[in-house]
mmCIF file of C-alpha atoms in Angstrom:
data_model
loop_
_atom_site.group_PDB
_atom_site.id
_atom_site.type_symbol
_atom_site.label_atom_id
_atom_site.label_comp_id
_atom_site.label_asym_id
_atom_site.label_seq_id
_atom_site.Cartn_x
_atom_site.Cartn_y
_atom_site.Cartn_z
ATOM 1 C CA MET A 1 -0.141 22.963 31.328
ATOM 2 C CA SER A 2 1.108 26.531 31.565
ATOM 3 C CA ALA A 3 2.533 28.365 28.524
ATOM 4 C CA GLY A 4 5.960 28.274 30.198
ATOM 5 C CA ASP A 5 5.772 24.543 30.704
ATOM 6 C CA LEU A 6 4.699 23.944 27.101
ATOM 7 C CA ALA A 7 7.516 26.124 25.820
ATOM 8 C CA ALA A 8 9.961 24.119 27.896
ATOM 9 C CA GLU A 9 8.605 20.827 26.558
ATOM 10 C CA LEU A 10 8.850 22.019 22.927
ATOM 11 C CA HIS A 11 12.411 23.213 23.539
ATOM 12 C CA LEU A 12 13.428 19.778 24.912
ATOM 13 C CA ALA A 13 11.572 17.948 22.090
ATOM 14 C CA ARG A 14 13.319 19.948 19.368
ATOM 15 C CA SER A 15 16.665 19.583 21.020
ATOM 16 C CA ALA A 16 16.267 15.823 21.385
ATOM 17 C CA ALA A 17 14.940 15.356 17.881
ATOM 18 C CA THR A 18 17.883 17.246 16.278
ATOM 19 C CA GLY A 19 20.532 15.916 18.593
ATOM 20 C CA GLY A 20 21.024 19.305 20.344
ATOM 21 C CA ARG A 21 23.269 19.572 23.376
ATOM 22 C CA ASP A 22 20.510 21.057 25.533
ATOM 23 C CA SER A 23 19.074 17.617 26.150
ATOM 24 C CA CYS A 24 22.217 16.652 28.126
ATOM 25 C CA PRO A 25 21.868 12.887 27.596
ATOM 26 C CA SER A 26 23.781 10.712 30.046
ATOM 27 C CA PRO A 27 26.833 9.160 28.385
ATOM 28 C CA ASN A 28 25.665 5.759 29.663
ATOM 29 C CA ARG A 29 22.212 6.004 28.024
ATOM 30 C CA THR A 30 21.693 3.635 25.048
ATOM 31 C CA ASP A 31 18.791 5.601 23.698
ATOM 32 C CA ARG A 32 20.396 9.041 23.400
ATOM 33 C CA PRO A 33 19.518 10.859 20.134
ATOM 34 C CA LEU A 34 21.614 10.665 17.090
ATOM 35 C CA PRO A 35 23.213 13.738 15.562
ATOM 36 C CA ALA A 36 21.087 15.981 13.450
ATOM 37 C CA HIS A 37 22.737 15.115 10.171
ATOM 38 C CA HIS A 38 21.856 11.408 10.757
ATOM 39 C CA LEU A 39 18.266 12.177 11.543
ATOM 40 C CA SER A 40 17.686 14.399 8.511
ATOM 41 C CA THR A 41 19.570 12.456 5.911
ATOM 42 C CA SER A 42 19.377 8.781 6.914
ATOM 43 C CA LEU A 43 17.678 6.637 4.299
ATOM 44 C CA ARG A 44 18.086 3.354 6.186
ATOM 45 C CA PHE A 45 15.199 1.714 8.023
ATOM 46 C CA ASP A 46 14.942 -1.800 9.311
ATOM 47 C CA GLU A 47 12.164 -4.426 9.126
ATOM 48 C CA GLU A 48 10.455 -3.042 12.194
ATOM 49 C CA THR A 49 9.022 -0.044 10.388
ATOM 50 C CA MET A 50 5.474 0.084 9.334
ATOM 51 C CA SER A 51 6.377 1.736 6.047
ATOM 52 C CA THR A 52 4.340 0.606 3.082
ATOM 53 C CA ALA A 53 7.308 1.035 0.764
ATOM 54 C CA SER A 54 10.246 -1.095 -0.001
ATOM 55 C CA HIS A 55 12.842 -1.344 2.690
ATOM 56 C CA GLN A 56 15.719 -0.186 0.536
ATOM 57 C CA PRO A 57 17.638 3.128 0.618
ATOM 58 C CA ALA A 58 17.423 5.527 -2.247
ATOM 59 C CA THR A 59 20.021 4.516 -4.868
ATOM 60 C CA ASN A 60 20.565 8.117 -6.130
ATOM 61 C CA PRO A 61 20.151 10.666 -3.284
ATOM 62 C CA ALA A 62 20.891 13.552 -5.648
ATOM 63 C CA ALA A 63 17.733 12.638 -7.658
ATOM 64 C CA SER A 64 15.559 12.237 -4.602
ATOM 65 C CA SER A 65 12.574 14.526 -4.179
ATOM 66 C CA ALA A 66 13.354 14.891 -0.500
ATOM 67 C CA PRO A 67 13.838 18.498 0.684
ATOM 68 C CA GLY A 68 17.219 19.957 1.346
ATOM 69 C CA ARG A 69 18.951 19.477 4.689
ATOM 70 C CA ALA A 70 17.878 22.786 6.224
ATOM 71 C CA ALA A 71 14.274 22.256 5.169
ATOM 72 C CA GLU A 72 14.441 18.608 6.391
ATOM 73 C CA GLU A 73 15.712 19.743 9.807
ATOM 74 C CA GLU A 74 12.891 22.266 9.939
ATOM 75 C CA LEU A 75 10.357 19.448 9.210
ATOM 76 C CA ILE A 76 11.909 17.197 11.872
ATOM 77 C CA MET A 77 11.549 20.019 14.405
ATOM 78 C CA ALA A 78 7.873 20.492 13.352
ATOM 79 C CA VAL A 79 7.320 16.758 13.834
ATOM 80 C CA ALA A 80 8.834 16.987 17.284
ATOM 81 C CA ASP A 81 6.656 19.924 18.158
ATOM 82 C CA THR A 82 3.541 18.123 16.939
ATOM 83 C CA LEU A 83 4.419 15.008 18.947
ATOM 84 C CA VAL A 84 4.677 17.064 22.143
ATOM 85 C CA LEU A 85 1.639 19.315 21.537
ATOM 86 C CA ALA A 86 -0.753 16.605 20.206
ATOM 87 C CA TYR A 87 0.438 13.477 21.873
ATOM 88 C CA GLY A 88 2.480 14.490 24.895
ATOM 89 C CA LEU A 89 5.180 12.329 23.482
ATOM 90 C CA HIS A 90 8.859 13.340 23.813
ATOM 91 C CA PRO A 91 11.007 12.113 20.897
ATOM 92 C CA ALA A 92 14.601 10.954 21.402
ATOM 93 C CA ASP A 93 15.095 10.091 17.721
ATOM 94 C CA ILE A 94 13.169 11.075 14.531
ATOM 95 C CA THR A 95 14.288 9.621 11.196
ATOM 96 C CA ARG A 96 12.644 10.287 7.899
ATOM 97 C CA ILE A 97 11.518 7.260 5.912
ATOM 98 C CA PRO A 98 12.102 8.529 2.382
ATOM 99 C CA GLU A 99 9.227 6.671 0.765
ATOM 100 C CA GLY A 100 5.562 7.688 0.591
ATOM 101 C CA THR A 101 3.199 8.841 -2.126
ATOM 102 C CA ALA A 102 0.772 11.058 -0.239
ATOM 103 C CA THR A 103 2.479 11.386 3.171
ATOM 104 C CA ASP A 104 5.909 12.129 4.652
ATOM 105 C CA ASN A 105 6.771 9.236 6.969
ATOM 106 C CA TYR A 106 9.026 9.245 10.035
ATOM 107 C CA ALA A 107 10.302 6.624 12.387
ATOM 108 C CA VAL A 108 10.108 7.913 15.969
ATOM 109 C CA VAL A 109 11.764 6.599 19.092
ATOM 110 C CA ASP A 110 10.506 8.220 22.387
ATOM 111 C CA GLN A 111 12.477 8.920 25.537
ATOM 112 C CA ALA A 112 11.326 5.510 26.880
ATOM 113 C CA GLY A 113 12.768 3.671 23.885
ATOM 114 C CA ARG A 114 9.325 2.866 22.385
ATOM 115 C CA ARG A 115 9.009 2.990 18.591
ATOM 116 C CA HIS A 116 6.347 4.777 16.648
ATOM 117 C CA PHE A 117 5.474 5.508 13.031
ATOM 118 C CA ALA A 118 4.391 9.056 12.110
ATOM 119 C CA LYS A 119 2.442 9.815 8.944
ATOM 120 C CA VAL A 120 2.531 13.515 8.128
ATOM 121 C CA TYR A 121 -0.155 14.593 5.651
ATOM 122 C CA ARG A 122 1.010 17.148 3.028
ATOM 123 C CA THR A 123 -2.243 18.974 3.023
ATOM 124 C CA ARG A 124 -5.115 19.596 5.433
ATOM 125 C CA GLU A 125 -7.598 19.617 2.599
ATOM 126 C CA HIS A 126 -8.799 15.924 2.808
ATOM 127 C CA LEU A 127 -8.162 15.175 6.480
ATOM 128 C CA ASP A 128 -11.776 13.940 6.810
ATOM 129 C CA LEU A 129 -11.053 11.166 4.375
ATOM 130 C CA GLU A 130 -7.716 10.380 6.060
ATOM 131 C CA ARG A 131 -9.459 10.184 9.380
ATOM 132 C CA ALA A 132 -11.990 7.750 7.843
ATOM 133 C CA SER A 133 -9.122 5.541 6.600
ATOM 134 C CA VAL A 134 -7.655 5.426 10.116
ATOM 135 C CA ALA A 135 -11.091 4.748 11.609
ATOM 136 C CA LEU A 136 -11.471 1.833 9.223
ATOM 137 C CA SER A 137 -8.242 0.317 10.366
ATOM 138 C CA GLU A 138 -9.373 0.697 13.966
ATOM 139 C CA TYR A 139 -12.711 -0.884 13.141
ATOM 140 C CA CYS A 140 -10.985 -3.945 11.827
ATOM 141 C CA ALA A 141 -8.601 -4.095 14.768
ATOM 142 C CA ASP A 142 -11.526 -3.984 17.115
ATOM 143 C CA GLY A 143 -12.828 -7.050 15.290
ATOM 144 C CA GLY A 144 -9.785 -9.048 15.854
ATOM 145 C CA VAL A 145 -8.165 -8.450 12.484
ATOM 146 C CA ALA A 146 -4.362 -8.111 12.401
ATOM 147 C CA THR A 147 -3.712 -4.513 11.683
ATOM 148 C CA ALA A 148 -1.796 -1.553 13.184
ATOM 149 C CA ARG A 149 -3.299 0.625 15.940
ATOM 150 C CA ALA A 150 -3.312 4.410 15.774
ATOM 151 C CA THR A 151 -2.326 6.359 18.833
ATOM 152 C CA ARG A 152 -5.017 8.850 19.878
ATOM 153 C CA THR A 153 -4.072 12.489 20.482
ATOM 154 C CA ARG A 154 -4.472 14.259 23.833
ATOM 155 C CA GLU A 155 -7.970 15.249 22.650
ATOM 156 C CA HIS A 156 -8.652 11.536 21.682
ATOM 157 C CA ASP A 157 -8.608 12.244 17.968
ATOM 158 C CA LEU A 158 -7.197 9.829 15.343
ATOM 159 C CA ILE A 159 -5.372 12.616 13.527
ATOM 160 C CA ALA A 160 -3.473 15.528 15.103
ATOM 161 C CA THR A 161 -4.753 18.821 13.609
ATOM 162 C CA ARG A 162 -3.835 21.480 16.076
ATOM 163 C CA GLY A 163 -0.023 21.124 15.982
ATOM 164 C CA PRO A 164 2.322 22.493 13.346
ATOM 165 C CA LEU A 165 1.642 19.422 11.110
ATOM 166 C CA PRO A 166 -1.344 17.276 10.446
ATOM 167 C CA MET A 167 -0.281 13.737 11.537
ATOM 168 C CA SER A 168 -1.365 10.318 12.546
ATOM 169 C CA LEU A 169 0.845 8.285 14.921
ATOM 170 C CA TRP A 170 1.002 4.495 14.895
ATOM 171 C CA SER A 171 2.652 1.840 17.013
ATOM 172 C CA TYR A 172 5.315 -0.153 15.255
ATOM 173 C CA VAL A 173 4.552 -3.646 14.092
ATOM 174 C CA PRO A 174 7.885 -5.304 15.202
ATOM 175 C CA HIS A 175 10.066 -7.748 13.316
ATOM 176 C CA THR A 176 8.285 -7.664 10.044
ATOM 177 C CA ALA A 177 8.889 -7.809 6.277
ATOM 178 C CA THR A 178 6.363 -6.896 3.572
ATOM 179 C CA ALA A 179 4.871 -9.149 0.911
ATOM 180 C CA GLU A 180 6.270 -6.859 -1.735
ATOM 181 C CA GLY A 181 8.681 -9.450 -2.988
ATOM 182 C CA GLY A 182 5.921 -11.988 -3.740
ATOM 183 C CA LEU A 183 4.233 -14.749 -1.922
ATOM 184 C CA ARG A 184 5.675 -18.238 -1.325
ATOM 185 C CA GLY A 185 5.273 -21.282 0.829
ATOM 186 C CA ALA A 186 3.195 -21.048 3.939
ATOM 187 C CA ARG A 187 2.529 -17.318 3.356
ATOM 188 C CA TRP A 188 -0.127 -18.109 0.733
ATOM 189 C CA ALA A 189 -2.428 -19.720 3.306
ATOM 190 C CA ALA A 190 -1.536 -17.052 5.879
ATOM 191 C CA VAL A 191 -2.638 -14.322 3.523
ATOM 192 C CA GLY A 192 -5.836 -16.182 2.675
ATOM 193 C CA THR A 193 -6.696 -16.399 6.379
ATOM 194 C CA ALA A 194 -5.926 -12.796 7.112
ATOM 195 C CA MET A 195 -7.950 -11.554 4.101
ATOM 196 C CA GLY A 196 -10.835 -13.891 5.018
ATOM 197 C CA ARG A 197 -11.040 -12.419 8.560
ATOM 198 C CA LEU A 198 -10.649 -8.899 7.169
ATOM 199 C CA HIS A 199 -13.488 -9.282 4.662
ATOM 200 C CA SER A 200 -15.672 -11.030 7.199
ATOM 201 C CA ARG A 201 -15.358 -8.047 9.531
ATOM 202 C CA LEU A 202 -15.762 -5.441 6.755
ATOM 203 C CA ALA A 203 -18.958 -7.161 5.557
ATOM 204 C CA ALA A 204 -20.653 -5.807 8.685
ATOM 205 C CA HIS A 205 -19.317 -2.275 8.314
ATOM 206 C CA PRO A 206 -22.172 0.280 8.535
ATOM 207 C CA ALA A 207 -21.057 2.349 5.518
ATOM 208 C CA ALA A 208 -22.573 -0.152 3.049
ATOM 209 C CA SER A 209 -24.244 -3.455 3.102
ATOM 210 C CA ARG A 210 -22.824 -6.512 1.211
ATOM 211 C CA THR A 211 -24.665 -7.024 -2.049
ATOM 212 C CA LEU A 212 -24.337 -8.773 -5.378
ATOM 213 C CA LYS A 213 -23.709 -6.928 -8.722
ATOM 214 C CA PRO A 214 -22.986 -8.050 -12.248
ATOM 215 C CA GLY A 215 -19.441 -9.301 -12.462
ATOM 216 C CA ALA A 216 -19.021 -7.836 -15.988
ATOM 217 C CA ALA A 217 -19.174 -4.343 -14.442
ATOM 218 C CA VAL A 218 -15.873 -4.903 -12.552
ATOM 219 C CA CYS A 219 -14.058 -3.228 -15.542
ATOM 220 C CA ASP A 220 -15.309 -0.584 -17.947
ATOM 221 C CA VAL A 221 -13.725 -2.049 -21.138
ATOM 222 C CA ALA A 222 -15.091 0.778 -23.349
ATOM 223 C CA ALA A 223 -13.394 3.355 -21.149
ATOM 224 C CA SER A 224 -10.144 1.421 -21.192
ATOM 225 C CA ARG A 225 -10.285 1.222 -24.992
ATOM 226 C CA ASP A 226 -10.536 4.995 -25.190
ATOM 227 C CA ARG A 227 -7.754 5.342 -22.620
ATOM 228 C CA PHE A 228 -5.384 3.164 -24.513
ATOM 229 C CA GLU A 229 -6.249 4.944 -27.769
ATOM 230 C CA ARG A 230 -5.365 8.320 -26.226
ATOM 231 C CA LEU A 231 -2.153 6.948 -24.720
ATOM 232 C CA ILE A 232 -1.002 5.515 -28.014
ATOM 233 C CA HIS A 233 -1.736 8.856 -29.707
ATOM 234 C CA ALA A 234 0.228 10.702 -27.023
ATOM 235 C CA TYR A 235 3.289 8.472 -27.531
ATOM 236 C CA GLN A 236 3.044 8.838 -31.263
ATOM 237 C CA GLN A 237 3.094 12.598 -30.944
ATOM 238 C CA LYS A 238 6.406 12.581 -29.016
ATOM 239 C CA PRO A 239 9.419 13.530 -31.182
ATOM 240 C CA ARG A 240 11.568 10.807 -29.637
ATOM 241 C CA LEU A 241 10.852 7.805 -27.355
ATOM 242 C CA GLY A 242 13.145 6.343 -24.753
ATOM 243 C CA GLU A 243 13.597 2.645 -24.260
ATOM 244 C CA PHE A 244 10.796 2.216 -21.734
ATOM 245 C CA GLU A 245 8.412 4.558 -23.710
ATOM 246 C CA THR A 246 8.979 2.462 -26.846
ATOM 247 C CA TRP A 247 8.131 -0.659 -24.895
ATOM 248 C CA ALA A 248 5.119 0.986 -23.229
ATOM 249 C CA LEU A 249 3.723 2.049 -26.618
ATOM 250 C CA GLN A 250 4.059 -1.467 -27.916
ATOM 251 C CA ALA A 251 2.382 -2.851 -24.723
ATOM 252 C CA ALA A 252 -0.426 -0.370 -25.062
ATOM 253 C CA ARG A 253 -1.108 -1.501 -28.638
ATOM 254 C CA GLU A 254 -1.089 -5.119 -27.509
ATOM 255 C CA ARG A 255 -3.544 -4.345 -24.668
ATOM 256 C CA GLN A 256 -5.841 -2.458 -26.982
ATOM 257 C CA ALA A 257 -5.837 -5.391 -29.419
ATOM 258 C CA ILE A 258 -6.903 -7.977 -26.837
ATOM 259 C CA LEU A 259 -9.584 -5.905 -25.012
ATOM 260 C CA GLY A 260 -12.208 -7.723 -27.068
ATOM 261 C CA ASP A 261 -11.061 -11.002 -25.428
ATOM 262 C CA VAL A 262 -11.185 -9.345 -22.088
ATOM 263 C CA GLU A 263 -14.724 -8.099 -22.718
ATOM 264 C CA ARG A 264 -15.908 -11.646 -23.678
ATOM 265 C CA THR A 265 -14.205 -13.090 -20.606
ATOM 266 C CA LEU A 266 -15.996 -10.608 -18.375
ATOM 267 C CA ALA A 267 -19.394 -11.095 -20.050
ATOM 268 C CA SER A 268 -19.654 -14.702 -18.775
ATOM 269 C CA LEU A 269 -19.165 -13.629 -15.078
ATOM 270 C CA PRO A 270 -22.035 -14.228 -12.648
ATOM 271 C CA ARG A 271 -23.116 -11.722 -10.051
ATOM 272 C CA LEU A 272 -20.299 -11.074 -7.600
ATOM 273 C CA THR A 273 -20.083 -9.675 -4.027
ATOM 274 C CA VAL A 274 -19.565 -5.967 -3.559
ATOM 275 C CA GLN A 275 -18.882 -4.753 -0.066
ATOM 276 C CA ILE A 276 -16.554 -2.349 1.972
ATOM 277 C CA LEU A 277 -12.868 -3.236 1.223
ATOM 278 C CA GLN A 278 -9.449 -2.347 2.619
ATOM 279 C CA GLY A 279 -8.882 -0.405 -0.560
ATOM 280 C CA ASP A 280 -5.179 -0.966 -1.217
ATOM 281 C CA MET A 281 -4.488 -4.665 -0.819
ATOM 282 C CA ALA A 282 -0.985 -4.726 -2.309
ATOM 283 C CA GLY A 283 2.180 -6.476 -1.267
ATOM 284 C CA PRO A 284 3.818 -3.492 0.546
ATOM 285 C CA ASN A 285 0.743 -3.214 2.777
ATOM 286 C CA VAL A 286 0.860 -6.757 4.159
ATOM 287 C CA LEU A 287 3.446 -7.254 6.894
ATOM 288 C CA PHE A 288 4.778 -10.715 7.722
ATOM 289 C CA ASN A 289 6.337 -11.959 10.910
ATOM 290 C CA ASN A 290 8.079 -15.085 9.634
ATOM 291 C CA ASP A 291 5.242 -16.847 7.763
ATOM 292 C CA GLY A 292 2.398 -15.282 9.655
ATOM 293 C CA VAL A 293 0.588 -12.034 8.747
ATOM 294 C CA ALA A 294 1.510 -9.513 11.505
ATOM 295 C CA ALA A 295 -0.663 -6.682 10.084
ATOM 296 C CA ILE A 296 -2.498 -5.372 7.109
ATOM 297 C CA VAL A 297 -1.874 -1.604 6.917
ATOM 298 C CA ASP A 298 -2.603 1.559 4.899
ATOM 299 C CA PHE A 299 -6.361 1.404 4.645
ATOM 300 C CA ARG A 300 -8.326 3.642 2.319
ATOM 301 C CA PRO A 301 -11.623 5.358 3.276
ATOM 302 C CA PRO A 302 -14.525 2.891 3.451
ATOM 303 C CA ALA A 303 -15.894 2.381 -0.055
ATOM 304 C CA PRO A 304 -17.629 -0.618 -1.667
ATOM 305 C CA GLY A 305 -15.878 -2.607 -4.310
ATOM 306 C CA TYR A 306 -15.691 -6.131 -5.781
ATOM 307 C CA LEU A 307 -14.470 -8.698 -3.222
ATOM 308 C CA ALA A 308 -12.938 -10.843 -5.971
ATOM 309 C CA TRP A 309 -10.689 -7.996 -7.096
ATOM 310 C CA GLU A 310 -9.241 -7.422 -3.638
ATOM 311 C CA ILE A 311 -8.506 -11.140 -3.398
ATOM 312 C CA ALA A 312 -6.821 -11.166 -6.805
ATOM 313 C CA ARG A 313 -5.003 -7.868 -6.234
ATOM 314 C CA LEU A 314 -2.672 -9.607 -3.796
ATOM 315 C CA GLY A 315 -2.968 -13.168 -4.992
ATOM 316 C CA CYS A 316 -2.190 -12.225 -8.665
ATOM 317 C CA ASP A 317 0.715 -10.026 -7.633
ATOM 318 C CA PRO A 318 2.887 -10.015 -10.808
ATOM 319 C CA LYS A 319 6.046 -11.109 -8.954
ATOM 320 C CA SER A 320 4.242 -13.962 -7.357
ATOM 321 C CA VAL A 321 2.942 -15.042 -10.744
ATOM 322 C CA LEU A 322 6.213 -14.847 -12.636
ATOM 323 C CA ASP A 323 8.720 -15.879 -10.028
ATOM 324 C CA ASN A 324 7.260 -19.330 -9.976
ATOM 325 C CA SER A 325 6.161 -21.844 -12.516
ATOM 326 C CA ALA A 326 2.505 -21.518 -13.471
ATOM 327 C CA GLU A 327 1.703 -24.825 -11.615
ATOM 328 C CA SER A 328 3.539 -23.716 -8.496
ATOM 329 C CA TRP A 329 1.866 -20.341 -8.477
ATOM 330 C CA LEU A 330 -1.593 -21.930 -8.930
ATOM 331 C CA THR A 331 -0.900 -24.280 -5.990
ATOM 332 C CA GLY A 332 -0.165 -21.238 -3.858
ATOM 333 C CA TYR A 333 -3.200 -19.312 -5.056
ATOM 334 C CA THR A 334 -5.365 -22.434 -4.343
ATOM 335 C CA ASP A 335 -3.923 -22.514 -0.775
ATOM 336 C CA LEU A 336 -4.903 -18.831 -0.428
ATOM 337 C CA THR A 337 -8.503 -19.440 -1.491
ATOM 338 C CA LEU A 338 -8.996 -22.530 0.631
ATOM 339 C CA ALA A 339 -7.705 -20.680 3.744
ATOM 340 C CA TYR A 340 -9.822 -17.635 2.812
ATOM 341 C CA ARG A 341 -13.003 -19.764 2.646
ATOM 342 C CA GLU A 342 -12.310 -21.340 6.039
ATOM 343 C CA ALA A 343 -11.762 -17.837 7.626
ATOM 344 C CA ASN A 344 -14.770 -16.298 5.800
ATOM 345 C CA PRO A 345 -17.275 -19.161 5.345
ATOM 346 C CA LYS A 346 -20.029 -16.768 4.207
ATOM 347 C CA ALA A 347 -18.085 -15.767 1.141
ATOM 348 C CA SER A 348 -19.542 -16.767 -2.171
ATOM 349 C CA ALA A 349 -17.839 -19.645 -3.946
ATOM 350 C CA ASP A 350 -18.049 -17.497 -7.182
ATOM 351 C CA ASP A 351 -16.036 -14.665 -5.608
ATOM 352 C CA LEU A 352 -13.141 -17.138 -5.076
ATOM 353 C CA LEU A 353 -13.493 -19.128 -8.276
ATOM 354 C CA PHE A 354 -13.766 -16.111 -10.597
ATOM 355 C CA SER A 355 -11.209 -13.924 -8.728
ATOM 356 C CA LEU A 356 -8.585 -15.096 -11.304
ATOM 357 C CA ARG A 357 -10.699 -13.802 -14.117
ATOM 358 C CA VAL A 358 -11.375 -10.552 -12.371
ATOM 359 C CA GLY A 359 -7.763 -9.981 -11.485
ATOM 360 C CA CYS A 360 -6.575 -10.721 -14.998
ATOM 361 C CA ALA A 361 -9.146 -8.420 -16.621
ATOM 362 C CA ALA A 362 -8.480 -5.621 -14.162
ATOM 363 C CA MET A 363 -4.715 -5.724 -14.888
ATOM 364 C CA LEU A 364 -5.219 -5.732 -18.635
ATOM 365 C CA CYS A 365 -7.784 -2.918 -18.530
ATOM 366 C CA SER A 366 -5.429 -0.697 -16.441
ATOM 367 C CA ALA A 367 -3.110 1.652 -18.213
ATOM 368 C CA PHE A 368 -0.810 1.972 -15.154
ATOM 369 C CA PRO A 369 2.118 2.156 -15.338
ATOM 370 C CA LEU A 370 2.227 2.370 -19.110
ATOM 371 C CA SER A 371 0.725 5.888 -18.915
ATOM 372 C CA VAL A 372 3.245 7.172 -16.315
ATOM 373 C CA PRO A 373 5.859 8.453 -18.856
ATOM 374 C CA VAL A 374 3.119 10.578 -20.468
ATOM 375 C CA GLU A 375 1.146 11.692 -17.388
ATOM 376 C CA ARG A 376 3.737 11.740 -14.612
ATOM 377 C CA PRO A 377 7.165 11.414 -16.100
ATOM 378 C CA HIS A 378 8.850 12.805 -12.927
ATOM 379 C CA ILE A 379 8.113 9.572 -11.070
ATOM 380 C CA VAL A 380 9.504 7.207 -13.685
ATOM 381 C CA ASP A 381 12.470 5.152 -12.346
ATOM 382 C CA ALA A 382 13.996 1.732 -12.902
ATOM 383 C CA ALA A 383 11.715 0.090 -10.297
ATOM 384 C CA LEU A 384 8.580 1.416 -11.967
ATOM 385 C CA GLU A 385 9.790 0.385 -15.428
ATOM 386 C CA ALA A 386 10.510 -3.163 -14.196
ATOM 387 C CA TYR A 387 7.158 -3.379 -12.466
ATOM 388 C CA GLY A 388 5.388 -2.281 -15.657
ATOM 389 C CA GLN A 389 6.965 -5.045 -17.723
ATOM 390 C CA VAL A 390 6.386 -7.766 -15.063
ATOM 391 C CA ARG A 391 2.792 -6.706 -14.625
ATOM 392 C CA HIS A 392 2.136 -6.808 -18.361
ATOM 393 C CA GLU A 393 3.739 -10.293 -18.739
ATOM 394 C CA ALA A 394 1.869 -11.706 -15.726
ATOM 395 C CA ALA A 395 -1.532 -10.427 -17.046
ATOM 396 C CA LEU A 396 -0.918 -11.923 -20.511
ATOM 397 C CA MET A 397 0.098 -15.296 -18.999
ATOM 398 C CA LEU A 398 -3.034 -15.344 -16.863
ATOM 399 C CA LEU A 399 -5.301 -14.577 -19.872
ATOM 400 C CA ASP A 400 -3.597 -17.281 -21.914
ATOM 401 C CA ARG A 401 -3.980 -19.977 -19.244
ATOM 402 C CA LEU A 402 -7.173 -18.808 -17.613
ATOM 403 C CA PRO A 403 -9.501 -21.735 -18.682
ATOM 404 C CA VAL A 404 -7.118 -24.414 -17.369
ATOM 405 C CA MET A 405 -6.421 -22.491 -14.144
ATOM 406 C CA GLU A 406 -10.072 -21.877 -13.417
ATOM 407 C CA GLU A 407 -10.848 -25.495 -13.913
ATOM 408 C CA ALA A 408 -8.157 -26.585 -11.474
ATOM 409 C CA LEU A 409 -9.345 -23.993 -8.962
ATOM 410 C CA HIS A 410 -12.950 -25.154 -9.336
ATOM 411 C CA GLU A 411 -11.848 -28.745 -8.637
ATOM 412 C CA ALA A 412 -9.994 -27.671 -5.451
ATOM 413 C CA LEU A 413 -12.952 -25.583 -4.162
ATOM 414 C CA ARG A 414 -15.645 -28.308 -4.676
#
C-alpha cells in the first residue's frame, strides 16, 4: 500500500468514526455512522458487547473519569487509525464502553456491519503480559473451550503495537448477558460444565504442570492479620469517617477477630491441586446465551493457582449466596460441582469438596473492598459499597454453616 493510499484510508476511517460528511453515506444505508457527539458520549451498550463490566450506563456523567468530549473524539480518531493501520478494518461506528479498570473499551461496527470489541491498553509497559493473556484465551479456544477469539493484526500479532494505540481486537459474542447478577437455575450446571472443560484444557498448558500443594497455603492468614491491623489503624487515624468507612472499620475488626477460626479451618485441608488458571473467574467474565455459557472472557497471563479457589470464586459469588436461601444456594453449588466433575473427570474430589472452605477463607482473609476508602478513595461508589457489604455477609454465612454444607456436598459427590 502506498503512502497516498494509506493516507486516504486513514482519512476515510476518521471521517466514518466521527460521523464526518466526507464519508458520503447513502441515505438508504442502515449502517451509516452516527454523529460524533453520539459516538463520543454514548454510555449505552447492549447485551451483545463483550464488556466485562455491568451493562448499565453511568448514573452520574459529571462524576465520570472519562475524558472530555474533545479528548474523547481524539481517542476515537486514534482508535479508527489503529483499526485501519493494524487490521485493515474500516469502522462505520465506534462507541466507547465507559467501563474498564486497566483498558479503555470500544464497541466497533465495521463498514460491512460486523461487530467487534476493541481493548485499548493505557500503557505499552506490560504488553508482553497482555499478549500472554490473549494467547491463553486462544489456547483455550483451540481446545474447544467457549471463549472469545482475538482478531490477528495484518502482521499476525495478537496485539496491535505499531498504530497510534496499543490494542487488541475481538469478535463479539452475540446475544449475551453476564453472570454478574448471580447464578440461578440451569446456569449452575452450565457454569460447572464450562469451568470443567476450561480447567481440563489448562491442566495441559506448558507453562506449569498440575501438582498438589498443601491446602492451608491457599491463604496467608498471618499476612491478613497484619493487613487488617494496619487498615484498622488507618481508619482510626482519620478525623472523621463516612457511613461506609464506619461500617468498613467495624467489618475489619470483625474479620480480624475471626481469623483464628479461619486459620483452624484451613489447617485441616488436604493437599489440593495447583495448575494454570483463567485468573479472573468472576461473574462479569462469564457470558450466558440464555442458560448456556457462551464464553469465558478476560483471561490473565498464565499463572498457577489453587483450582478450588477458582471454582469457589464464581460458585460462592456473594450475590448468588445471599439472593437465595442457604439450601437453594447449596443445591445450585452442588449442581455446579457435579457438572464440573463430569466435564473434568481427572479433577480431584478434594478440590470440589473443599472448594467451599477455600472460597470462604479467601473472602474472609481479603481486605478488599474494605481497604478501598483508605487506599483508593477515588473509586468508591455506591456499587462498590454495596458489594463490600454483600461480600462480608456472604463470607460470614459460609463460615457459620460450613460443616453442614460440606457434609451435604460430600454426600452428593460420593
